[in-house]
Structures are given as structure tokens and as C-alpha cells.
Amino acid sequence: MLFDLRIEDKVCVPKAKGGLGVRSLVLFNKALLGKWLWRFGLEENNLWQRILVAKYGVELGGWRTNPIRGAHGCGLWKGILSSWDDYFQHVQFVVGQGNRACFWEDKWCGDFALKDRFPLLFTCSNNRGATIETVLLRSAAGGVDEWNVTFTHSFNDWEVEMVVEFFQVLSSVAVPNLVPDGLKWSCNKGGVFDSRSFYAALNNRPGVMFPWKCVWKVKASPRVSFFIWSAAWGKILTCDNLMRR
């Protein structure tokens, strides 16, 4: 059996995790195209967005088109939409009117959707597909809004604490009613999508903390640094490795 000297799997890993930090073209292309997913949900009045909606239809909330199942004639948008799951897991909703955000399925009151945070309550809910607007009873000026969330059965004594926590989470979120629903990007502090942070999220691979500054920040030629890096991963033909060959 030959000793494997290949290190392709570490080329695109960040230097801090023991890689070379070379940008993956596949992931970088996906990160660049992600801006169109972000813009689609926010630019309702733009011509390009309306053309896509007219051609493919739109899902509840209007954040993306319906899934594209045709094999021909729709390669560009179909390719962009294929990154939806990777993109959407880093999106949170900023609720205003509440007509474009799903109460249970979207992340709008924390880092997790309510259906994931309270799965038992979700399974026995009467309105699983409801928007926030349909379950929030708006009060008159100066009053207190009420949540009209109903369930299929009454709860047992040992479940009351979970129900109380559920409504405490709801009451901790202020929901204005004058502004449209919006999006917040969770991969940076500004909350606005950018390709750089999306690429970092896509390339967030598991790895060890590597003393990369001792390898790449020293006053030595790149050839020497690369030799040290290769030796650190055991990919140099030392006597031990030659014996394994």
C-alpha cells in the first residue's frame, strides 16, 4: 500500500485551521450568487423580480419563487435557487406587519424557529402554517397586543411550564405594525447580506486550531513556509514515511 502524500482536502481550508486558505471557486461562486436571493425578497418592485414571479410563481411570504422542476430553459435562476437552503439558514426575519413571516417556521424571535424550539407545541398547533399577522391580535394605540395561538388539546400539568416559557418568548418580542417585514443577515454585525461573510459560512469546515502565524507570518520564503506546513501534516518523504511506502 502506497503512503498517501496528497493534501488536496486542506488546500481550501482556512489557514487558522491548518489549510492553505486558497479560495474555493465553487463556494465563492455560490456566495456571489447569494446576493440575488437576498435581493429577491427585498426588491418587490424591481422589474427583474416581477418577471421571475410571473414566470415561476412565488411561495408564501414572497421571499423566493416556487421550486423549479423543469429540465430546460431555466438554468440560471434554477442554479441560484439551488443555494437556498445554505443561504436561508443564516437569515432571520425582522417582523413589522407580520404578513410575510411564518409564525412557526421562520426565525423571527431568536436564533431558532419556534417549531424547532418548541417541537411538541408545534405538533399540536391548530395553525402550523399561519403568518404572524394572523395570530397576533393588534390592540388599539397604547394597548397590549395578544397572541391568538390555539392548540388541539389541553395540556397536562407537566407541560404547563413549557407553555408558559413559550408565551414568555412571544411577549419579549416587540412587533411594530407600520413597517414592512424585512430580513437580517446573521453572519455579520451589520445584518445586511455580503458575499464575504456568506463564503466564510459556507467554508466553515471542522478543523484543528493550527499555529498558522508561526508558519506563514515568519520572515522566510514561501517555499520554506510551505515545506514546514507540509511537514506538519506528515506529507514530506521523511524516513518514517519512506518506510510506509
PDB file of C-alpha atoms in Angstrom:
ATOM      1  CA  MET A   1       0.000   0.000   0.000  1.00  0.00           C
ATOM      2  CA  LEU A   2       1.442   3.375  -1.020  1.00  0.00           C
ATOM      3  CA  PHE A   3       1.731   6.174   1.524  1.00  0.00           C
ATOM      4  CA  ASP A   4      -0.599   8.997   0.519  1.00  0.00           C
ATOM      5  CA  LEU A   5       1.161  12.362   0.171  1.00  0.00           C
ATOM      6  CA  ARG A   6      -1.815  14.229  -1.223  1.00  0.00           C
ATOM      7  CA  ILE A   7      -3.200  17.210   0.702  1.00  0.00           C
ATOM      8  CA  GLU A   8      -5.897  18.486  -1.660  1.00  0.00           C
ATOM      9  CA  ASP A   9      -8.516  18.327   1.078  1.00  0.00           C
ATOM     10  CA  LYS A  10      -6.693  21.044   3.043  1.00  0.00           C
ATOM     11  CA  VAL A  11      -5.998  23.495   0.229  1.00  0.00           C
ATOM     12  CA  CYS A  12      -9.240  25.476   0.667  1.00  0.00           C
ATOM     13  CA  VAL A  13      -9.375  25.182   4.454  1.00  0.00           C
ATOM     14  CA  PRO A  14      -8.657  28.498   6.259  1.00  0.00           C
ATOM     15  CA  LYS A  15      -5.072  28.920   7.423  1.00  0.00           C
ATOM     16  CA  ALA A  16      -6.166  29.178  11.052  1.00  0.00           C
ATOM     17  CA  LYS A  17      -7.500  25.615  10.761  1.00  0.00           C
ATOM     18  CA  GLY A  18      -4.426  24.193   9.097  1.00  0.00           C
ATOM     19  CA  GLY A  19      -5.148  24.789   5.431  1.00  0.00           C
ATOM     20  CA  LEU A  20      -3.663  26.977   2.728  1.00  0.00           C
ATOM     21  CA  GLY A  21      -6.565  29.409   2.631  1.00  0.00           C
ATOM     22  CA  VAL A  22      -6.998  29.122  -1.134  1.00  0.00           C
ATOM     23  CA  ARG A  23     -10.448  30.291  -2.157  1.00  0.00           C
ATOM     24  CA  SER A  24     -12.808  27.573  -3.385  1.00  0.00           C
ATOM     25  CA  LEU A  25     -14.235  28.731  -6.706  1.00  0.00           C
ATOM     26  CA  VAL A  26     -17.361  26.614  -6.264  1.00  0.00           C
ATOM     27  CA  LEU A  27     -18.181  28.085  -2.856  1.00  0.00           C
ATOM     28  CA  PHE A  28     -17.156  31.587  -3.893  1.00  0.00           C
ATOM     29  CA  ASN A  29     -19.461  31.464  -6.906  1.00  0.00           C
ATOM     30  CA  LYS A  30     -22.293  30.320  -4.646  1.00  0.00           C
ATOM     31  CA  ALA A  31     -21.554  33.176  -2.244  1.00  0.00           C
ATOM     32  CA  LEU A  32     -21.605  35.743  -5.052  1.00  0.00           C
ATOM     33  CA  LEU A  33     -24.918  34.464  -6.397  1.00  0.00           C
ATOM     34  CA  GLY A  34     -26.404  34.550  -2.903  1.00  0.00           C
ATOM     35  CA  LYS A  35     -26.921  38.307  -3.217  1.00  0.00           C
ATOM     36  CA  TRP A  36     -29.717  37.631  -5.728  1.00  0.00           C
ATOM     37  CA  LEU A  37     -31.569  35.500  -3.193  1.00  0.00           C
ATOM     38  CA  TRP A  38     -31.267  38.366  -0.717  1.00  0.00           C
ATOM     39  CA  ARG A  39     -32.388  40.988  -3.231  1.00  0.00           C
ATOM     40  CA  PHE A  40     -35.304  38.906  -4.484  1.00  0.00           C
ATOM     41  CA  GLY A  41     -37.095  39.092  -1.140  1.00  0.00           C
ATOM     42  CA  LEU A  42     -36.493  42.813  -0.644  1.00  0.00           C
ATOM     43  CA  GLU A  43     -36.894  44.321  -4.111  1.00  0.00           C
ATOM     44  CA  GLU A  44     -40.531  43.584  -4.817  1.00  0.00           C
ATOM     45  CA  ASN A  45     -40.975  46.479  -7.226  1.00  0.00           C
ATOM     46  CA  ASN A  46     -37.966  45.784  -9.434  1.00  0.00           C
ATOM     47  CA  LEU A  47     -38.629  44.568 -12.955  1.00  0.00           C
ATOM     48  CA  TRP A  48     -36.346  41.521 -12.797  1.00  0.00           C
ATOM     49  CA  GLN A  49     -38.062  40.319  -9.615  1.00  0.00           C
ATOM     50  CA  ARG A  50     -41.535  40.719 -11.083  1.00  0.00           C
ATOM     51  CA  ILE A  51     -40.504  38.789 -14.206  1.00  0.00           C
ATOM     52  CA  LEU A  52     -39.341  35.838 -12.095  1.00  0.00           C
ATOM     53  CA  VAL A  53     -42.550  35.925 -10.054  1.00  0.00           C
ATOM     54  CA  ALA A  54     -44.660  35.974 -13.222  1.00  0.00           C
ATOM     55  CA  LYS A  55     -42.723  33.058 -14.706  1.00  0.00           C
ATOM     56  CA  TYR A  56     -42.315  30.736 -11.717  1.00  0.00           C
ATOM     57  CA  GLY A  57     -44.780  31.959  -9.109  1.00  0.00           C
ATOM     58  CA  VAL A  58     -43.887  32.815  -5.541  1.00  0.00           C
ATOM     59  CA  GLU A  59     -44.075  30.999  -2.215  1.00  0.00           C
ATOM     60  CA  LEU A  60     -45.794  32.253   0.926  1.00  0.00           C
ATOM     61  CA  GLY A  61     -44.166  35.456   2.083  1.00  0.00           C
ATOM     62  CA  GLY A  62     -42.665  36.261  -1.298  1.00  0.00           C
ATOM     63  CA  TRP A  63     -39.072  35.555  -0.266  1.00  0.00           C
ATOM     64  CA  ARG A  64     -38.396  33.151  -3.134  1.00  0.00           C
ATOM     65  CA  THR A  65     -40.022  31.677  -6.226  1.00  0.00           C
ATOM     66  CA  ASN A  66     -41.649  28.289  -6.339  1.00  0.00           C
ATOM     67  CA  PRO A  67     -39.231  25.376  -6.847  1.00  0.00           C
ATOM     68  CA  ILE A  68     -38.164  24.997 -10.481  1.00  0.00           C
ATOM     69  CA  ARG A  69     -38.632  21.463 -11.740  1.00  0.00           C
ATOM     70  CA  GLY A  70     -38.183  21.933 -15.481  1.00  0.00           C
ATOM     71  CA  ALA A  71     -35.058  20.461 -17.042  1.00  0.00           C
ATOM     72  CA  HIS A  72     -34.595  23.070 -19.762  1.00  0.00           C
ATOM     73  CA  GLY A  73     -34.831  26.806 -20.215  1.00  0.00           C
ATOM     74  CA  CYS A  74     -34.358  27.880 -16.599  1.00  0.00           C
ATOM     75  CA  GLY A  75     -30.749  27.037 -15.783  1.00  0.00           C
ATOM     76  CA  LEU A  76     -29.652  30.427 -14.437  1.00  0.00           C
ATOM     77  CA  TRP A  77     -32.293  31.021 -11.774  1.00  0.00           C
ATOM     78  CA  LYS A  78     -32.521  27.320 -11.009  1.00  0.00           C
ATOM     79  CA  GLY A  79     -28.799  27.322 -10.242  1.00  0.00           C
ATOM     80  CA  ILE A  80     -29.130  30.367  -7.992  1.00  0.00           C
ATOM     81  CA  LEU A  81     -32.130  28.880  -6.193  1.00  0.00           C
ATOM     82  CA  SER A  82     -30.240  25.640  -5.521  1.00  0.00           C
ATOM     83  CA  SER A  83     -28.279  27.506  -2.831  1.00  0.00           C
ATOM     84  CA  TRP A  84     -31.438  28.456  -0.942  1.00  0.00           C
ATOM     85  CA  ASP A  85     -31.009  26.044   1.976  1.00  0.00           C
ATOM     86  CA  ASP A  86     -27.415  27.147   2.598  1.00  0.00           C
ATOM     87  CA  TYR A  87     -28.476  30.789   2.381  1.00  0.00           C
ATOM     88  CA  PHE A  88     -31.715  30.639   4.349  1.00  0.00           C
ATOM     89  CA  GLN A  89     -30.217  29.087   7.470  1.00  0.00           C
ATOM     90  CA  HIS A  90     -28.329  32.350   8.028  1.00  0.00           C
ATOM     91  CA  VAL A  91     -31.382  34.588   7.611  1.00  0.00           C
ATOM     92  CA  GLN A  92     -33.540  35.975  10.398  1.00  0.00           C
ATOM     93  CA  PHE A  93     -36.763  37.927   9.990  1.00  0.00           C
ATOM     94  CA  VAL A  94     -37.357  41.445  11.217  1.00  0.00           C
ATOM     95  CA  VAL A  95     -41.093  41.478  11.808  1.00  0.00           C
ATOM     96  CA  GLY A  96     -43.186  44.536  11.054  1.00  0.00           C
ATOM     97  CA  GLN A  97     -46.658  43.945   9.692  1.00  0.00           C
ATOM     98  CA  GLY A  98     -46.136  40.191  10.030  1.00  0.00           C
ATOM     99  CA  ASN A  99     -47.794  39.245   6.744  1.00  0.00           C
ATOM    100  CA  ARG A 100     -44.631  37.818   5.157  1.00  0.00           C
ATOM    101  CA  ALA A 101     -43.189  35.786   8.046  1.00  0.00           C
ATOM    102  CA  CYS A 102     -44.440  32.361   9.133  1.00  0.00           C
ATOM    103  CA  PHE A 103     -45.150  32.169  12.839  1.00  0.00           C
ATOM    104  CA  TRP A 104     -43.796  28.670  13.426  1.00  0.00           C
ATOM    105  CA  GLU A 105     -41.368  28.030  10.583  1.00  0.00           C
ATOM    106  CA  ASP A 106     -39.344  31.248  10.258  1.00  0.00           C
ATOM    107  CA  LYS A 107     -36.647  32.576  12.584  1.00  0.00           C
ATOM    108  CA  TRP A 108     -38.033  35.850  13.892  1.00  0.00           C
ATOM    109  CA  CYS A 109     -37.727  35.717  17.707  1.00  0.00           C
ATOM    110  CA  GLY A 110     -34.248  34.290  18.204  1.00  0.00           C
ATOM    111  CA  ASP A 111     -31.724  32.044  16.531  1.00  0.00           C
ATOM    112  CA  PHE A 112     -34.194  29.177  16.097  1.00  0.00           C
ATOM    113  CA  ALA A 113     -37.635  28.846  14.563  1.00  0.00           C
ATOM    114  CA  LEU A 114     -40.423  28.264  17.085  1.00  0.00           C
ATOM    115  CA  LYS A 115     -41.149  24.830  15.614  1.00  0.00           C
ATOM    116  CA  ASP A 116     -37.570  23.776  16.427  1.00  0.00           C
ATOM    117  CA  ARG A 117     -37.510  25.407  19.849  1.00  0.00           C
ATOM    118  CA  PHE A 118     -40.930  24.043  20.877  1.00  0.00           C
ATOM    119  CA  PRO A 119     -41.481  20.941  18.724  1.00  0.00           C
ATOM    120  CA  LEU A 120     -44.190  19.485  20.979  1.00  0.00           C
ATOM    121  CA  LEU A 121     -46.267  22.656  20.800  1.00  0.00           C
ATOM    122  CA  PHE A 122     -45.803  22.792  17.047  1.00  0.00           C
ATOM    123  CA  THR A 123     -47.148  19.267  16.530  1.00  0.00           C
ATOM    124  CA  CYS A 124     -50.356  20.064  18.414  1.00  0.00           C
ATOM    125  CA  SER A 125     -50.881  23.546  16.991  1.00  0.00           C
ATOM    126  CA  ASN A 126     -54.048  24.382  15.079  1.00  0.00           C
ATOM    127  CA  ASN A 127     -52.298  26.906  12.858  1.00  0.00           C
ATOM    128  CA  ARG A 128     -48.936  25.484  11.801  1.00  0.00           C
ATOM    129  CA  GLY A 129     -48.786  27.405   8.541  1.00  0.00           C
ATOM    130  CA  ALA A 130     -50.030  30.713   9.922  1.00  0.00           C
ATOM    131  CA  THR A 131     -48.268  34.011   9.433  1.00  0.00           C
ATOM    132  CA  ILE A 132     -47.510  36.259  12.381  1.00  0.00           C
ATOM    133  CA  GLU A 133     -50.201  38.674  11.229  1.00  0.00           C
ATOM    134  CA  THR A 134     -52.943  36.035  11.538  1.00  0.00           C
ATOM    135  CA  VAL A 135     -52.130  35.007  15.126  1.00  0.00           C
ATOM    136  CA  LEU A 136     -51.339  38.445  16.551  1.00  0.00           C
ATOM    137  CA  LEU A 137     -54.318  40.445  17.753  1.00  0.00           C
ATOM    138  CA  ARG A 138     -53.329  44.066  17.429  1.00  0.00           C
ATOM    139  CA  SER A 139     -54.601  46.381  20.142  1.00  0.00           C
ATOM    140  CA  ALA A 140     -55.615  49.991  19.894  1.00  0.00           C
ATOM    141  CA  ALA A 141     -52.991  52.690  20.410  1.00  0.00           C
ATOM    142  CA  GLY A 142     -51.377  52.291  23.800  1.00  0.00           C
ATOM    143  CA  GLY A 143     -52.800  48.821  24.400  1.00  0.00           C
ATOM    144  CA  VAL A 144     -51.131  45.437  24.633  1.00  0.00           C
ATOM    145  CA  ASP A 145     -51.076  43.045  21.686  1.00  0.00           C
ATOM    146  CA  GLU A 146     -52.287  39.484  22.297  1.00  0.00           C
ATOM    147  CA  TRP A 147     -51.200  36.216  20.705  1.00  0.00           C
ATOM    148  CA  ASN A 148     -54.044  34.023  19.485  1.00  0.00           C
ATOM    149  CA  VAL A 149     -52.212  30.695  19.252  1.00  0.00           C
ATOM    150  CA  THR A 150     -54.521  27.707  19.664  1.00  0.00           C
ATOM    151  CA  PHE A 151     -53.796  24.015  20.156  1.00  0.00           C
ATOM    152  CA  THR A 152     -55.630  20.764  19.508  1.00  0.00           C
ATOM    153  CA  HIS A 153     -55.922  19.758  23.180  1.00  0.00           C
ATOM    154  CA  SER A 154     -55.415  20.972  26.719  1.00  0.00           C
ATOM    155  CA  PHE A 155     -52.028  20.498  28.318  1.00  0.00           C
ATOM    156  CA  ASN A 156     -51.087  18.304  31.254  1.00  0.00           C
ATOM    157  CA  ASP A 157     -49.628  19.700  34.447  1.00  0.00           C
ATOM    158  CA  TRP A 158     -46.059  18.767  33.495  1.00  0.00           C
ATOM    159  CA  GLU A 159     -46.427  20.629  30.194  1.00  0.00           C
ATOM    160  CA  VAL A 160     -47.602  23.933  31.671  1.00  0.00           C
ATOM    161  CA  GLU A 161     -44.063  25.177  32.298  1.00  0.00           C
ATOM    162  CA  MET A 162     -43.213  24.721  28.626  1.00  0.00           C
ATOM    163  CA  VAL A 163     -46.341  26.627  27.568  1.00  0.00           C
ATOM    164  CA  VAL A 164     -45.501  29.471  29.949  1.00  0.00           C
ATOM    165  CA  GLU A 165     -41.988  29.680  28.511  1.00  0.00           C
ATOM    166  CA  PHE A 166     -43.470  29.738  25.007  1.00  0.00           C
ATOM    167  CA  PHE A 167     -45.656  32.759  25.705  1.00  0.00           C
ATOM    168  CA  GLN A 168     -42.849  34.482  27.592  1.00  0.00           C
ATOM    169  CA  VAL A 169     -40.729  34.242  24.452  1.00  0.00           C
ATOM    170  CA  LEU A 170     -43.552  35.779  22.431  1.00  0.00           C
ATOM    171  CA  SER A 171     -44.130  38.613  24.881  1.00  0.00           C
ATOM    172  CA  SER A 172     -40.431  39.517  24.835  1.00  0.00           C
ATOM    173  CA  VAL A 173     -40.567  40.474  21.151  1.00  0.00           C
ATOM    174  CA  ALA A 174     -41.866  43.873  20.112  1.00  0.00           C
ATOM    175  CA  VAL A 175     -43.808  43.654  16.861  1.00  0.00           C
ATOM    176  CA  PRO A 176     -44.476  47.017  15.171  1.00  0.00           C
ATOM    177  CA  ASN A 177     -47.319  47.214  12.688  1.00  0.00           C
ATOM    178  CA  LEU A 178     -46.376  50.083  10.403  1.00  0.00           C
ATOM    179  CA  VAL A 179     -43.222  48.858   8.685  1.00  0.00           C
ATOM    180  CA  PRO A 180     -42.938  46.005   6.164  1.00  0.00           C
ATOM    181  CA  ASP A 181     -41.322  42.734   7.173  1.00  0.00           C
ATOM    182  CA  GLY A 182     -37.603  42.597   6.488  1.00  0.00           C
ATOM    183  CA  LEU A 183     -34.546  40.362   6.674  1.00  0.00           C
ATOM    184  CA  LYS A 184     -31.487  40.293   8.890  1.00  0.00           C
ATOM    185  CA  TRP A 185     -28.249  38.576   7.872  1.00  0.00           C
ATOM    186  CA  SER A 186     -26.833  36.691  10.860  1.00  0.00           C
ATOM    187  CA  CYS A 187     -23.273  36.239   9.552  1.00  0.00           C
ATOM    188  CA  ASN A 188     -22.100  39.784  10.207  1.00  0.00           C
ATOM    189  CA  LYS A 189     -22.723  42.581  12.688  1.00  0.00           C
ATOM    190  CA  GLY A 190     -24.417  44.888  10.204  1.00  0.00           C
ATOM    191  CA  GLY A 191     -27.261  42.478   9.468  1.00  0.00           C
ATOM    192  CA  VAL A 192     -27.031  43.081   5.704  1.00  0.00           C
ATOM    193  CA  PHE A 193     -26.004  40.333   3.304  1.00  0.00           C
ATOM    194  CA  ASP A 194     -22.497  40.370   1.870  1.00  0.00           C
ATOM    195  CA  SER A 195     -20.753  37.692  -0.157  1.00  0.00           C
ATOM    196  CA  ARG A 196     -17.666  37.654   2.036  1.00  0.00           C
ATOM    197  CA  SER A 197     -19.497  36.578   5.188  1.00  0.00           C
ATOM    198  CA  PHE A 198     -21.569  34.065   3.209  1.00  0.00           C
ATOM    199  CA  TYR A 199     -18.401  32.496   1.806  1.00  0.00           C
ATOM    200  CA  ALA A 200     -16.948  32.252   5.329  1.00  0.00           C
ATOM    201  CA  ALA A 201     -20.126  30.494   6.482  1.00  0.00           C
ATOM    202  CA  LEU A 202     -20.053  28.089   3.535  1.00  0.00           C
ATOM    203  CA  ASN A 203     -16.371  27.327   4.125  1.00  0.00           C
ATOM    204  CA  ASN A 204     -16.759  26.819   7.867  1.00  0.00           C
ATOM    205  CA  ARG A 205     -15.226  23.368   7.921  1.00  0.00           C
ATOM    206  CA  PRO A 206     -14.301  21.413  11.021  1.00  0.00           C
ATOM    207  CA  GLY A 207     -10.618  21.500  11.803  1.00  0.00           C
ATOM    208  CA  VAL A 208      -7.976  21.895  14.465  1.00  0.00           C
ATOM    209  CA  MET A 209      -6.557  25.184  15.662  1.00  0.00           C
ATOM    210  CA  PHE A 210      -3.311  25.460  13.768  1.00  0.00           C
ATOM    211  CA  PRO A 211      -0.337  27.727  14.687  1.00  0.00           C
ATOM    212  CA  TRP A 212      -0.511  29.318  11.272  1.00  0.00           C
ATOM    213  CA  LYS A 213       1.272  32.547  12.242  1.00  0.00           C
ATOM    214  CA  CYS A 214       4.356  30.539  13.176  1.00  0.00           C
ATOM    215  CA  VAL A 215       4.332  29.089   9.667  1.00  0.00           C
ATOM    216  CA  TRP A 216       3.115  31.845   7.354  1.00  0.00           C
ATOM    217  CA  LYS A 217       3.978  35.053   9.241  1.00  0.00           C
ATOM    218  CA  VAL A 218       7.676  34.369   9.777  1.00  0.00           C
ATOM    219  CA  LYS A 219      10.452  36.057   7.790  1.00  0.00           C
ATOM    220  CA  ALA A 220      11.096  33.170   5.457  1.00  0.00           C
ATOM    221  CA  SER A 221      10.500  32.445   1.807  1.00  0.00           C
ATOM    222  CA  PRO A 222       7.108  30.960   0.843  1.00  0.00           C
ATOM    223  CA  ARG A 223       8.912  27.773  -0.195  1.00  0.00           C
ATOM    224  CA  VAL A 224      10.228  27.283   3.351  1.00  0.00           C
ATOM    225  CA  SER A 225       6.827  28.031   4.887  1.00  0.00           C
ATOM    226  CA  PHE A 226       5.158  25.553   2.557  1.00  0.00           C
ATOM    227  CA  PHE A 227       7.728  22.905   3.466  1.00  0.00           C
ATOM    228  CA  ILE A 228       7.050  23.448   7.188  1.00  0.00           C
ATOM    229  CA  TRP A 229       3.305  23.312   6.589  1.00  0.00           C
ATOM    230  CA  SER A 230       3.609  20.055   4.620  1.00  0.00           C
ATOM    231  CA  ALA A 231       5.841  18.558   7.298  1.00  0.00           C
ATOM    232  CA  ALA A 232       3.317  19.491   9.992  1.00  0.00           C
ATOM    233  CA  TRP A 233       0.755  17.319   8.227  1.00  0.00           C
ATOM    234  CA  GLY A 234       3.218  14.484   7.702  1.00  0.00           C
ATOM    235  CA  LYS A 235       3.307  14.857   3.920  1.00  0.00           C
ATOM    236  CA  ILE A 236       7.087  15.012   3.488  1.00  0.00           C
ATOM    237  CA  LEU A 237       9.143  11.990   2.442  1.00  0.00           C
ATOM    238  CA  THR A 238      10.891  11.518   5.759  1.00  0.00           C
ATOM    239  CA  CYS A 239      12.490   8.197   6.669  1.00  0.00           C
ATOM    240  CA  ASP A 240       9.335   7.111   8.502  1.00  0.00           C
ATOM    241  CA  ASN A 241       7.130   7.923   5.537  1.00  0.00           C
ATOM    242  CA  LEU A 242       9.512   6.209   3.113  1.00  0.00           C
ATOM    243  CA  MET A 243       9.272   3.044   5.187  1.00  0.00           C
ATOM    244  CA  ARG A 244       5.471   3.177   4.904  1.00  0.00           C
ATOM    245  CA  ARG A 245       5.729   3.297   1.111  1.00  0.00           C
TER     246      ARG A 245
END
